[in-house]
Amino acid sequence: MLIFKWLKTFGKYLMLMGRTFSRPERMRMFLKRYVKEMSQLGVDSIGIVLLISFFIGAVICIQIKLNVQSPWMPHWVSGYVTREIMLLEFSSSIMCLILSGKVGSNIASELGTMRVTQQIDALEIMGINSASYLILPKTLGLITIMPFLVIFSAATGIVGAYATAYLGHIITPTDLTAGIQHDFNPWFMWMSIIKGIFFAFIISTVSSYMGYTVKGGSVEVGKASTDAVVSSSVLILFSDVFLTQMLS
């Protein structure tokens, strides 16, 4: 019974995506909303991304240096491990989990409120494809800005590691630089960006579906917002396993 319910939900999701990814009726209006959503969902999230990435980079460097590194290991190990963790997992997967809480709940509550106040019904009566008009700019806007957030996150994490070197004197800047430069594989950066784009699609479309299909009142909007965050997070974790396997 639970599987049937999931399949039914997945079918409705696919039907909504079919309506969403159709050619915009008025390209000028679409571009205007696209830029607005890119700013609202992506640019407004830069602050929290930089703050969390800075401290995570610093903490990883400290933890590796104090609790993992031993006299038998090279001094650059802390810098090397910090770079690999930031590039391979944190800047894409963990950051998108954090963004699913901020961006996902924002999208679901906005569309849910429009649904219960009958604004979406009004768009349909006017002959506008409400799914494409409302959801497509959000999805493309978040996908466009996500590679920049991933790059900013990785760079800020490394800046956080340097803060521990210069301010905390946990590791010398020379050893940290040697570790960060050691055996660098540029594909890891591309891998992180590809995963980020995929996760951005999950966050935007799943949250949009949860908000768009709300039935009831304000209580249901709150529930849809919570469901959007939970569903997005679970799907990100599941797909992370498969993406990591495929891209590696």
mmCIF file of C-alpha atoms in Angstrom:
data_model
loop_
_atom_site.group_PDB
_atom_site.id
_atom_site.type_symbol
_atom_site.label_atom_id
_atom_site.label_comp_id
_atom_site.label_asym_id
_atom_site.label_seq_id
_atom_site.Cartn_x
_atom_site.Cartn_y
_atom_site.Cartn_z
ATOM 1 C CA MET A 1 0.000 0.000 0.000
ATOM 2 C CA LEU A 2 2.864 2.357 0.875
ATOM 3 C CA ILE A 3 4.639 1.523 -2.415
ATOM 4 C CA PHE A 4 1.409 2.246 -4.324
ATOM 5 C CA LYS A 5 1.151 5.622 -2.588
ATOM 6 C CA TRP A 6 4.779 6.446 -3.485
ATOM 7 C CA LEU A 7 4.239 5.426 -7.116
ATOM 8 C CA LYS A 8 1.085 7.557 -7.298
ATOM 9 C CA THR A 9 2.971 10.562 -5.874
ATOM 10 C CA PHE A 10 5.869 9.966 -8.292
ATOM 11 C CA GLY A 11 3.403 9.836 -11.200
ATOM 12 C CA LYS A 12 1.836 13.153 -10.165
ATOM 13 C CA TYR A 13 5.344 14.633 -9.811
ATOM 14 C CA LEU A 14 6.272 13.530 -13.356
ATOM 15 C CA MET A 15 3.018 14.963 -14.750
ATOM 16 C CA LEU A 16 3.700 18.293 -13.028
ATOM 17 C CA MET A 17 7.269 18.323 -14.400
ATOM 18 C CA GLY A 18 5.836 17.674 -17.882
ATOM 19 C CA ARG A 19 3.740 20.832 -17.530
ATOM 20 C CA THR A 20 6.621 22.745 -15.973
ATOM 21 C CA PHE A 21 9.245 22.150 -18.666
ATOM 22 C CA SER A 22 7.241 23.579 -21.541
ATOM 23 C CA ARG A 23 8.163 26.641 -23.553
ATOM 24 C CA PRO A 24 7.355 29.860 -21.625
ATOM 25 C CA GLU A 25 4.465 31.771 -23.186
ATOM 26 C CA ARG A 26 6.043 35.200 -22.666
ATOM 27 C CA MET A 27 9.846 35.024 -22.772
ATOM 28 C CA ARG A 28 10.316 38.570 -21.443
ATOM 29 C CA MET A 29 8.233 37.821 -18.340
ATOM 30 C CA PHE A 30 10.034 34.489 -17.871
ATOM 31 C CA LEU A 31 13.486 36.125 -17.986
ATOM 32 C CA LYS A 32 12.375 38.745 -15.463
ATOM 33 C CA ARG A 33 11.173 36.051 -13.025
ATOM 34 C CA TYR A 34 14.263 33.915 -13.750
ATOM 35 C CA VAL A 35 16.631 36.704 -12.671
ATOM 36 C CA LYS A 36 14.468 37.440 -9.611
ATOM 37 C CA GLU A 37 14.460 33.776 -8.497
ATOM 38 C CA MET A 38 18.214 33.485 -9.097
ATOM 39 C CA SER A 39 18.700 36.400 -6.722
ATOM 40 C CA GLN A 40 16.134 35.255 -4.157
ATOM 41 C CA LEU A 41 17.133 31.581 -3.998
ATOM 42 C CA GLY A 42 20.848 31.725 -4.817
ATOM 43 C CA VAL A 43 22.391 35.117 -4.138
ATOM 44 C CA ASP A 44 20.533 35.485 -0.825
ATOM 45 C CA SER A 45 21.974 32.112 0.265
ATOM 46 C CA ILE A 46 25.614 33.108 -0.283
ATOM 47 C CA GLY A 47 25.970 34.498 3.268
ATOM 48 C CA ILE A 48 24.992 31.289 5.054
ATOM 49 C CA VAL A 49 27.052 29.180 2.606
ATOM 50 C CA LEU A 50 30.216 31.232 3.230
ATOM 51 C CA LEU A 51 29.728 31.315 7.005
ATOM 52 C CA ILE A 52 29.183 27.553 7.392
ATOM 53 C CA SER A 53 31.932 26.640 4.879
ATOM 54 C CA PHE A 54 34.496 28.853 6.645
ATOM 55 C CA PHE A 55 33.987 27.250 10.047
ATOM 56 C CA ILE A 56 33.664 23.698 8.683
ATOM 57 C CA GLY A 57 36.979 24.105 6.815
ATOM 58 C CA ALA A 58 38.610 25.382 9.994
ATOM 59 C CA VAL A 59 37.154 22.591 12.157
ATOM 60 C CA ILE A 60 38.138 19.813 9.716
ATOM 61 C CA CYS A 61 41.727 21.098 9.630
ATOM 62 C CA ILE A 62 41.912 21.259 13.438
ATOM 63 C CA GLN A 63 40.358 17.800 13.911
ATOM 64 C CA ILE A 64 42.680 16.113 11.406
ATOM 65 C CA LYS A 65 45.777 17.815 12.851
ATOM 66 C CA LEU A 66 44.982 17.113 16.517
ATOM 67 C CA ASN A 67 43.223 13.731 16.388
ATOM 68 C CA VAL A 68 44.310 11.898 13.230
ATOM 69 C CA GLN A 69 47.788 13.045 12.259
ATOM 70 C CA SER A 70 50.662 11.177 13.885
ATOM 71 C CA PRO A 71 54.475 11.539 13.808
ATOM 72 C CA TRP A 72 54.594 8.851 11.088
ATOM 73 C CA MET A 73 52.437 10.908 8.725
ATOM 74 C CA PRO A 74 53.710 13.767 6.536
ATOM 75 C CA HIS A 75 52.985 17.248 7.895
ATOM 76 C CA TRP A 76 50.845 18.140 4.865
ATOM 77 C CA VAL A 77 48.185 15.482 5.561
ATOM 78 C CA SER A 78 45.823 17.943 7.318
ATOM 79 C CA GLY A 79 45.730 20.296 4.323
ATOM 80 C CA TYR A 80 45.291 17.419 1.883
ATOM 81 C CA VAL A 81 42.376 15.848 3.816
ATOM 82 C CA THR A 82 40.679 19.239 4.320
ATOM 83 C CA ARG A 83 40.792 19.916 0.573
ATOM 84 C CA GLU A 84 39.464 16.455 -0.338
ATOM 85 C CA ILE A 85 36.568 16.591 2.163
ATOM 86 C CA MET A 86 35.542 20.104 1.084
ATOM 87 C CA LEU A 87 35.676 19.240 -2.633
ATOM 88 C CA LEU A 88 34.258 15.721 -2.611
ATOM 89 C CA GLU A 89 31.433 15.954 -0.083
ATOM 90 C CA PHE A 90 30.871 19.143 1.861
ATOM 91 C CA SER A 91 30.727 21.747 -0.924
ATOM 92 C CA SER A 92 28.144 19.727 -2.866
ATOM 93 C CA SER A 93 26.249 17.227 -0.714
ATOM 94 C CA ILE A 94 26.289 18.687 2.801
ATOM 95 C CA MET A 95 25.842 22.250 1.558
ATOM 96 C CA CYS A 96 22.809 21.196 -0.506
ATOM 97 C CA LEU A 97 21.333 19.483 2.566
ATOM 98 C CA ILE A 98 21.664 22.807 4.394
ATOM 99 C CA LEU A 99 20.175 24.704 1.430
ATOM 100 C CA SER A 100 17.240 22.285 1.233
ATOM 101 C CA GLY A 101 16.224 23.611 4.652
ATOM 102 C CA LYS A 102 16.463 27.264 3.618
ATOM 103 C CA VAL A 103 15.540 27.214 -0.079
ATOM 104 C CA GLY A 104 13.213 24.182 -0.042
ATOM 105 C CA SER A 105 11.001 25.471 2.743
ATOM 106 C CA ASN A 106 10.951 28.912 1.067
ATOM 107 C CA ILE A 107 9.721 27.486 -2.258
ATOM 108 C CA ALA A 108 7.152 25.129 -0.681
ATOM 109 C CA SER A 109 5.664 27.780 1.618
ATOM 110 C CA GLU A 110 5.491 30.381 -1.193
ATOM 111 C CA LEU A 111 3.702 28.067 -3.654
ATOM 112 C CA GLY A 112 1.575 26.544 -0.877
ATOM 113 C CA THR A 113 0.357 29.992 0.177
ATOM 114 C CA MET A 114 -0.443 30.835 -3.456
ATOM 115 C CA ARG A 115 -2.420 27.585 -3.733
ATOM 116 C CA VAL A 116 -4.536 28.045 -0.587
ATOM 117 C CA THR A 117 -5.218 31.716 -1.399
ATOM 118 C CA GLN A 118 -6.364 30.581 -4.895
ATOM 119 C CA GLN A 119 -3.761 32.665 -6.754
ATOM 120 C CA ILE A 120 -2.719 29.582 -8.758
ATOM 121 C CA ASP A 121 -6.376 28.906 -9.650
ATOM 122 C CA ALA A 122 -6.644 32.508 -10.862
ATOM 123 C CA LEU A 123 -3.628 32.003 -13.161
ATOM 124 C CA GLU A 124 -5.215 28.831 -14.592
ATOM 125 C CA ILE A 125 -8.504 30.663 -15.251
ATOM 126 C CA MET A 126 -6.563 33.353 -17.119
ATOM 127 C CA GLY A 127 -5.220 30.619 -19.416
ATOM 128 C CA ILE A 128 -1.653 30.728 -18.077
ATOM 129 C CA ASN A 129 0.341 27.508 -17.558
ATOM 130 C CA SER A 130 0.840 28.123 -13.829
ATOM 131 C CA ALA A 131 3.341 25.245 -13.418
ATOM 132 C CA SER A 132 5.681 26.648 -16.064
ATOM 133 C CA TYR A 133 5.107 30.258 -14.957
ATOM 134 C CA LEU A 134 5.874 29.599 -11.269
ATOM 135 C CA ILE A 135 8.159 26.537 -11.075
ATOM 136 C CA LEU A 136 10.414 26.780 -14.175
ATOM 137 C CA PRO A 137 12.115 30.098 -13.172
ATOM 138 C CA LYS A 138 12.798 28.723 -9.667
ATOM 139 C CA THR A 139 14.308 25.488 -10.986
ATOM 140 C CA LEU A 140 16.499 27.089 -13.664
ATOM 141 C CA GLY A 141 17.485 29.939 -11.332
ATOM 142 C CA LEU A 142 18.737 27.591 -8.606
ATOM 143 C CA ILE A 143 20.492 25.308 -11.125
ATOM 144 C CA THR A 144 22.267 28.338 -12.665
ATOM 145 C CA ILE A 145 23.547 29.734 -9.363
ATOM 146 C CA MET A 146 24.477 26.393 -7.732
ATOM 147 C CA PRO A 147 27.933 25.953 -9.424
ATOM 148 C CA PHE A 148 28.966 29.363 -8.047
ATOM 149 C CA LEU A 149 27.784 28.403 -4.539
ATOM 150 C CA VAL A 150 29.791 25.149 -4.749
ATOM 151 C CA ILE A 151 32.965 27.001 -5.816
ATOM 152 C CA PHE A 152 32.487 29.693 -3.134
ATOM 153 C CA SER A 153 31.925 26.986 -0.507
ATOM 154 C CA ALA A 154 35.109 25.054 -1.388
ATOM 155 C CA ALA A 155 37.217 28.229 -1.543
ATOM 156 C CA THR A 156 35.850 29.562 1.764
ATOM 157 C CA GLY A 157 36.489 26.207 3.481
ATOM 158 C CA ILE A 158 40.149 26.425 2.462
ATOM 159 C CA VAL A 159 40.265 30.045 3.698
ATOM 160 C CA GLY A 160 38.903 28.734 7.036
ATOM 161 C CA ALA A 161 41.736 26.189 7.140
ATOM 162 C CA TYR A 162 44.266 28.996 6.574
ATOM 163 C CA ALA A 163 42.646 30.921 9.430
ATOM 164 C CA THR A 164 43.586 28.055 11.780
ATOM 165 C CA ALA A 165 47.128 28.176 10.405
ATOM 166 C CA TYR A 166 47.655 31.920 10.759
ATOM 167 C CA LEU A 167 45.479 32.701 13.783
ATOM 168 C CA GLY A 168 45.273 29.427 15.719
ATOM 169 C CA HIS A 169 48.821 28.225 14.963
ATOM 170 C CA ILE A 170 47.488 24.659 14.689
ATOM 171 C CA ILE A 171 49.493 23.954 11.520
ATOM 172 C CA THR A 172 52.100 25.974 9.664
ATOM 173 C CA PRO A 173 50.880 27.763 6.503
ATOM 174 C CA THR A 174 53.677 26.076 4.513
ATOM 175 C CA ASP A 175 52.513 22.576 5.476
ATOM 176 C CA LEU A 176 48.884 23.505 4.803
ATOM 177 C CA THR A 177 49.747 24.887 1.344
ATOM 178 C CA ALA A 178 51.777 21.758 0.537
ATOM 179 C CA GLY A 179 48.792 19.573 1.499
ATOM 180 C CA ILE A 180 46.276 21.614 -0.483
ATOM 181 C CA GLN A 181 48.487 21.455 -3.594
ATOM 182 C CA HIS A 182 49.460 17.771 -3.212
ATOM 183 C CA ASP A 183 48.173 15.472 -5.979
ATOM 184 C CA PHE A 184 45.290 17.797 -6.955
ATOM 185 C CA ASN A 185 42.747 16.245 -9.319
ATOM 186 C CA PRO A 186 40.735 18.926 -11.217
ATOM 187 C CA TRP A 187 37.972 16.380 -11.916
ATOM 188 C CA PHE A 188 36.977 16.496 -8.227
ATOM 189 C CA MET A 189 35.924 20.142 -8.668
ATOM 190 C CA TRP A 190 33.815 19.263 -11.724
ATOM 191 C CA MET A 191 32.398 16.283 -9.877
ATOM 192 C CA SER A 192 31.305 18.556 -7.020
ATOM 193 C CA ILE A 193 29.687 21.014 -9.457
ATOM 194 C CA ILE A 194 27.799 18.246 -11.324
ATOM 195 C CA LYS A 195 26.476 16.850 -8.036
ATOM 196 C CA GLY A 196 25.479 20.372 -6.928
ATOM 197 C CA ILE A 197 23.489 20.949 -10.137
ATOM 198 C CA PHE A 198 21.701 17.603 -9.728
ATOM 199 C CA PHE A 199 20.863 18.358 -6.086
ATOM 200 C CA ALA A 200 19.638 21.857 -7.037
ATOM 201 C CA PHE A 201 17.176 20.204 -9.434
ATOM 202 C CA ILE A 202 15.958 17.895 -6.645
ATOM 203 C CA ILE A 203 15.535 20.740 -4.118
ATOM 204 C CA SER A 204 13.665 23.056 -6.508
ATOM 205 C CA THR A 205 11.358 20.512 -8.189
ATOM 206 C CA VAL A 206 10.466 18.435 -5.099
ATOM 207 C CA SER A 207 9.802 21.540 -2.983
ATOM 208 C CA SER A 208 7.742 23.051 -5.803
ATOM 209 C CA TYR A 209 5.680 19.867 -6.082
ATOM 210 C CA MET A 210 5.001 19.826 -2.328
ATOM 211 C CA GLY A 211 3.877 23.470 -2.341
ATOM 212 C CA TYR A 212 1.959 23.339 -5.636
ATOM 213 C CA THR A 213 -0.179 20.336 -4.624
ATOM 214 C CA VAL A 214 -1.189 21.614 -1.144
ATOM 215 C CA LYS A 215 -4.837 21.109 -0.213
ATOM 216 C CA GLY A 216 -6.392 22.820 2.808
ATOM 217 C CA GLY A 217 -5.286 25.855 4.762
ATOM 218 C CA SER A 218 -2.300 27.372 6.515
ATOM 219 C CA VAL A 219 -1.664 24.239 8.624
ATOM 220 C CA GLU A 220 -1.229 22.176 5.435
ATOM 221 C CA VAL A 221 1.171 24.804 4.048
ATOM 222 C CA GLY A 222 3.386 24.357 7.116
ATOM 223 C CA LYS A 223 3.228 20.579 6.737
ATOM 224 C CA ALA A 224 4.087 20.831 3.026
ATOM 225 C CA SER A 225 7.092 22.998 3.894
ATOM 226 C CA THR A 226 8.343 20.352 6.349
ATOM 227 C CA ASP A 227 7.669 17.520 3.874
ATOM 228 C CA ALA A 228 9.609 19.408 1.194
ATOM 229 C CA VAL A 229 12.717 19.660 3.389
ATOM 230 C CA VAL A 230 12.517 16.014 4.527
ATOM 231 C CA SER A 231 11.865 14.619 1.019
ATOM 232 C CA SER A 232 14.603 16.735 -0.579
ATOM 233 C CA SER A 233 17.130 15.729 2.088
ATOM 234 C CA VAL A 234 16.359 12.009 1.758
ATOM 235 C CA LEU A 235 16.543 12.140 -2.064
ATOM 236 C CA ILE A 236 19.839 14.061 -1.913
ATOM 237 C CA LEU A 237 21.357 11.409 0.368
ATOM 238 C CA PHE A 238 20.101 8.548 -1.831
ATOM 239 C CA SER A 239 21.237 10.123 -5.098
ATOM 240 C CA ASP A 240 24.597 11.126 -3.561
ATOM 241 C CA VAL A 241 25.481 7.438 -3.204
ATOM 242 C CA PHE A 242 24.737 6.687 -6.879
ATOM 243 C CA LEU A 243 26.274 9.905 -8.238
ATOM 244 C CA THR A 244 29.496 9.381 -6.267
ATOM 245 C CA GLN A 245 29.726 5.813 -7.595
ATOM 246 C CA MET A 246 29.068 6.916 -11.209
ATOM 247 C CA LEU A 247 31.311 9.993 -11.243
ATOM 248 C CA SER A 248 34.216 8.312 -9.438
#
